[in-house]
Amino acid sequence: MYQSASSYRNNLTLILSLFLFAGCASSPKQCPRDRIKIAQDFPCQEVEPRKQPIRYLILHHTAASLPSSIQMLQGKGETNKVGIHYLVCNQPQHQVYRFAPEHLATSHAGKSAWRQDQSLNQSSVGIEIVNLDGNLNPYPPSQIAQIIALCQEIIIRYKIDPTHVLAHSDISIGRKKDPGSLFPWKELAEAGIGAWPDEADIQKFQTLYAKKLPDKKEIVGQLIDYGYRPFDSSEMSMKLTIEAFQRHFRGKKVDGEIDVETASMVSALHTKYCQALPSTAKN
Ligand SMILES: [Zn+2]
């Protein structure tokens, strides 16, 4: 029987999927999914059918204790209704709890934007991390190890671009500050999770900018190129955009000011992730 090219591809994809699935079943140690050890499933009310493919991974801190976080993420909070896919605990074992399967979208991002995308709930997987405030309380290494394992597994499965692994504060400028300036994004980048500028590029720009700092608008323009979406063109919006960048990439000083280190890191990031791409490929 005649088989169109697309149906042939579909059949081939199905066969490959079955093969891969069988491979996971027969050799569990090689299946990345097995790296997620779900300690417990909880029902989450704040879900809806997913209408877009998953292209983002968004990280949060809960700003609540573990019991309160579990209550809140089940939709039992007294104030705002939130949902999530995974919660990484702050207990000694740092277990992972699941609140919703990934084929459903959850309401964790709220009003948000990155590049051409708005309201990222539909295109993202969300991870909440138990920490009262990631701008004040460091994340224990054992909790970070669990987060790294969870993120690696999700990124591999959906082929998520490094520039699409983001903090809530990156996509909701001026509205959110989580997972905070103490979250170790550099350590995650070294484990293959998310973006980070090259040291050689940072050094190059530091030499250049030590002589003359670039204009604030030029640096904010590079941040917009990279993906940040200020809410308008005001001074306040520019300051909050720089703060969002600093909270992710230069957490030791988050003041919204352009200094040599901040400008150098922005330009190094722009060099690595923006200049090599045609504009149509940036999304
Ligand atoms: Zn958040």
XYZ file of C-alpha atoms and ligand atoms in Angstrom:
284
model
C 0.000 0.000 0.000
C 1.152 3.508 -0.822
C 2.608 5.256 2.185
C 3.143 9.019 2.175
C 6.470 10.421 3.361
C 4.811 11.909 6.436
C 3.048 8.707 7.437
C 6.323 6.814 6.875
C 8.062 9.296 9.187
C 5.258 8.931 11.736
C 5.590 5.156 11.655
C 9.353 5.418 11.956
C 8.971 7.781 14.927
C 6.552 5.333 16.549
C 8.945 2.415 16.022
C 11.865 4.440 17.404
C 9.747 5.519 20.385
C 8.772 1.934 21.133
C 12.413 0.908 20.800
C 13.524 3.652 23.164
C 10.718 2.842 25.581
C 11.679 -0.842 25.482
C 15.295 0.201 26.019
C 14.321 2.119 29.148
C 12.317 -0.802 30.431
C 15.053 -3.344 29.855
C 18.031 -1.269 31.004
C 16.737 1.137 33.641
C 20.144 2.494 34.594
C 20.505 4.023 31.131
C 17.100 5.695 31.133
C 17.399 9.325 32.256
C 13.800 9.303 33.534
C 14.896 6.965 36.305
C 17.019 9.720 37.749
C 13.834 11.403 38.966
C 12.899 9.694 42.174
C 9.409 10.927 42.973
C 8.912 10.490 46.702
C 5.206 11.295 46.627
C 2.470 12.534 44.281
C 0.081 15.254 45.414
C -3.058 16.437 43.613
C -2.797 19.930 42.131
C -5.921 21.982 41.334
C -4.248 24.672 39.251
C -3.806 22.751 35.990
C -5.160 23.041 32.468
C -4.716 21.190 29.169
C -1.349 21.928 27.556
C -1.752 23.637 24.170
C 1.908 24.388 23.381
C 5.052 22.231 23.272
C 7.397 22.450 26.254
C 10.295 24.821 25.473
C 11.028 26.382 28.872
C 12.102 25.282 32.344
C 11.259 27.830 35.061
C 12.647 27.725 38.618
C 11.051 29.240 41.740
C 11.468 29.345 45.484
C 8.321 28.706 47.509
C 8.853 31.456 50.139
C 7.215 29.076 52.595
C 7.990 26.128 54.861
C 7.636 22.612 53.458
C 4.160 21.969 55.003
C 2.887 25.384 53.840
C 4.402 24.850 50.384
C 2.598 21.514 50.023
C -0.691 23.095 51.103
C -0.263 26.045 48.743
C 0.701 23.933 45.728
C -2.348 21.742 46.187
C -4.461 24.856 45.722
C -5.297 25.081 49.427
C -3.562 28.419 49.951
C -5.621 31.212 51.395
C -4.435 33.874 48.963
C -3.130 33.320 45.443
C -3.760 30.073 43.596
C -0.610 28.461 42.254
C 0.304 25.158 40.678
C 3.588 23.438 39.825
C 4.981 20.245 38.356
C 7.721 19.458 40.894
C 8.707 20.523 44.391
C 12.255 19.998 45.693
C 12.146 19.718 49.496
C 14.516 21.180 52.051
C 14.659 18.068 54.238
C 17.957 16.177 54.645
C 17.104 13.817 51.747
C 15.854 16.687 49.515
C 13.141 14.550 48.004
C 11.188 15.525 44.903
C 7.385 15.646 45.068
C 5.190 15.777 41.959
C 2.047 17.869 41.831
C 1.112 17.568 38.151
C 2.139 15.465 35.155
C 4.091 17.355 32.518
C 1.409 16.873 29.836
C -0.699 19.378 31.786
C 0.163 23.086 32.105
C 0.255 24.533 35.626
C -0.220 28.103 36.838
C 3.268 28.884 38.151
C 4.555 31.687 35.902
C 1.649 34.150 35.946
C 2.148 37.320 33.942
C 5.440 36.618 32.184
C 7.384 37.214 28.969
C 10.607 36.084 27.277
C 11.527 36.929 23.679
C 8.342 36.550 21.613
C 6.554 34.446 24.226
C 3.980 35.692 26.719
C 2.401 33.875 29.672
C 4.852 31.009 29.869
C 2.651 28.549 31.784
C 1.653 26.817 28.569
C 5.187 26.286 27.247
C 7.049 25.439 30.446
C 7.735 22.906 33.146
C 7.859 24.527 36.595
C 9.978 23.546 39.580
C 9.405 25.001 43.040
C 12.238 24.789 45.568
C 11.572 25.021 49.297
C 13.407 28.119 50.531
C 11.907 30.989 52.534
C 13.819 33.530 50.436
C 16.587 32.621 47.978
C 17.828 36.224 48.203
C 18.643 35.704 51.904
C 19.077 31.962 52.495
C 21.718 29.945 50.618
C 20.646 26.699 48.969
C 22.315 23.659 50.614
C 24.634 21.696 48.251
C 22.589 18.505 48.722
C 19.412 20.322 47.627
C 21.252 21.745 44.594
C 22.438 18.232 43.650
C 18.814 17.089 43.568
C 17.769 20.133 41.522
C 20.583 19.481 39.023
C 19.526 15.854 38.537
C 15.879 16.867 38.041
C 16.680 19.696 35.601
C 19.125 17.596 33.559
C 16.506 14.921 33.031
C 13.825 17.400 31.900
C 16.201 19.326 29.617
C 17.331 16.152 27.868
C 13.783 14.968 27.262
C 12.494 18.227 25.777
C 15.804 19.478 24.300
C 15.339 22.776 26.140
C 17.690 25.522 24.941
C 20.122 26.885 27.598
C 18.610 30.367 27.182
C 15.167 28.950 28.001
C 16.176 27.689 31.472
C 15.129 30.681 33.555
C 14.333 32.137 36.945
C 10.809 33.341 37.626
C 12.460 36.736 38.186
C 13.848 36.662 34.606
C 10.404 36.398 33.035
C 8.361 38.567 35.444
C 10.502 41.696 35.743
C 9.712 43.884 38.738
C 7.089 41.429 39.953
C 9.121 38.409 41.111
C 12.522 37.851 42.773
C 12.722 34.065 42.909
C 14.617 31.757 43.143
C 16.803 34.649 44.258
C 20.313 36.064 44.051
C 21.800 33.176 46.076
C 20.649 30.533 43.620
C 23.876 29.065 42.096
C 23.145 29.445 38.375
C 26.853 29.185 37.492
C 27.072 25.785 39.159
C 23.999 24.668 37.219
C 25.488 25.946 33.953
C 28.639 23.916 34.668
C 26.340 20.889 34.914
C 24.847 21.709 31.481
C 21.784 23.563 32.790
C 21.089 27.045 31.466
C 23.261 29.748 29.944
C 26.471 31.340 31.221
C 28.945 33.712 29.509
C 32.489 32.570 28.677
C 35.208 33.858 31.013
C 37.445 34.917 28.093
C 34.661 37.130 26.712
C 34.016 38.648 30.164
C 37.732 39.512 30.496
C 37.794 41.043 27.005
C 34.852 43.327 27.760
C 36.187 44.209 31.230
C 39.370 45.577 29.639
C 37.291 47.541 27.138
C 34.701 48.863 29.578
C 37.250 49.793 32.262
C 38.262 52.596 29.884
C 34.712 53.664 29.059
C 31.434 52.252 30.257
C 28.825 51.727 27.537
C 25.563 53.611 27.664
C 22.836 52.044 29.821
C 20.481 51.892 26.818
C 23.055 49.886 24.843
C 23.367 47.304 27.639
C 19.596 47.080 28.125
C 19.314 46.680 24.330
C 21.600 43.640 24.566
C 19.465 42.253 27.400
C 16.358 42.682 25.227
C 18.181 40.943 22.375
C 18.986 38.106 24.747
C 15.366 37.688 25.830
C 14.506 40.007 28.748
C 11.280 41.958 28.335
C 11.140 45.271 30.275
C 7.521 46.293 30.884
C 8.074 49.712 29.240
C 10.874 52.108 28.245
C 11.022 54.023 31.539
C 14.132 54.419 33.721
C 12.486 52.263 36.397
C 11.798 49.479 33.918
C 15.446 49.561 32.716
C 16.700 49.452 36.311
C 14.487 46.467 37.165
C 15.617 44.662 34.005
C 19.269 45.115 35.002
C 18.379 43.894 38.500
C 16.754 40.760 37.040
C 19.930 40.070 35.048
C 22.131 40.662 38.106
C 19.971 38.412 40.289
C 20.673 35.584 37.826
C 24.266 36.267 36.751
C 25.870 38.571 39.357
C 23.979 37.836 42.562
C 26.499 39.396 44.955
C 25.331 42.917 44.056
C 21.818 43.505 42.750
C 21.393 47.254 42.466
C 20.143 47.875 38.920
C 23.235 49.952 38.106
C 25.526 49.450 35.127
C 29.068 48.822 36.391
C 32.058 47.310 34.566
C 31.356 43.759 35.741
C 27.630 43.881 34.949
C 28.156 45.413 31.496
C 30.942 42.918 30.708
C 28.789 39.947 31.664
C 25.843 41.226 29.602
C 28.028 41.755 26.525
C 29.752 38.376 26.977
C 26.351 36.673 27.222
C 25.165 38.558 24.138
C 28.305 37.548 22.226
C 27.846 33.881 23.086
C 24.107 33.444 22.563
C 22.880 36.221 20.265
C 25.452 37.239 17.690
C 25.902 33.829 16.091
C 22.188 33.438 15.489
C 20.036 34.987 12.775
C 17.181 36.913 14.410
C 14.621 34.318 13.309
C 16.496 31.620 15.251
C 16.594 33.539 18.504
C 13.169 32.416 19.552
Zn 7.955 32.012 41.434
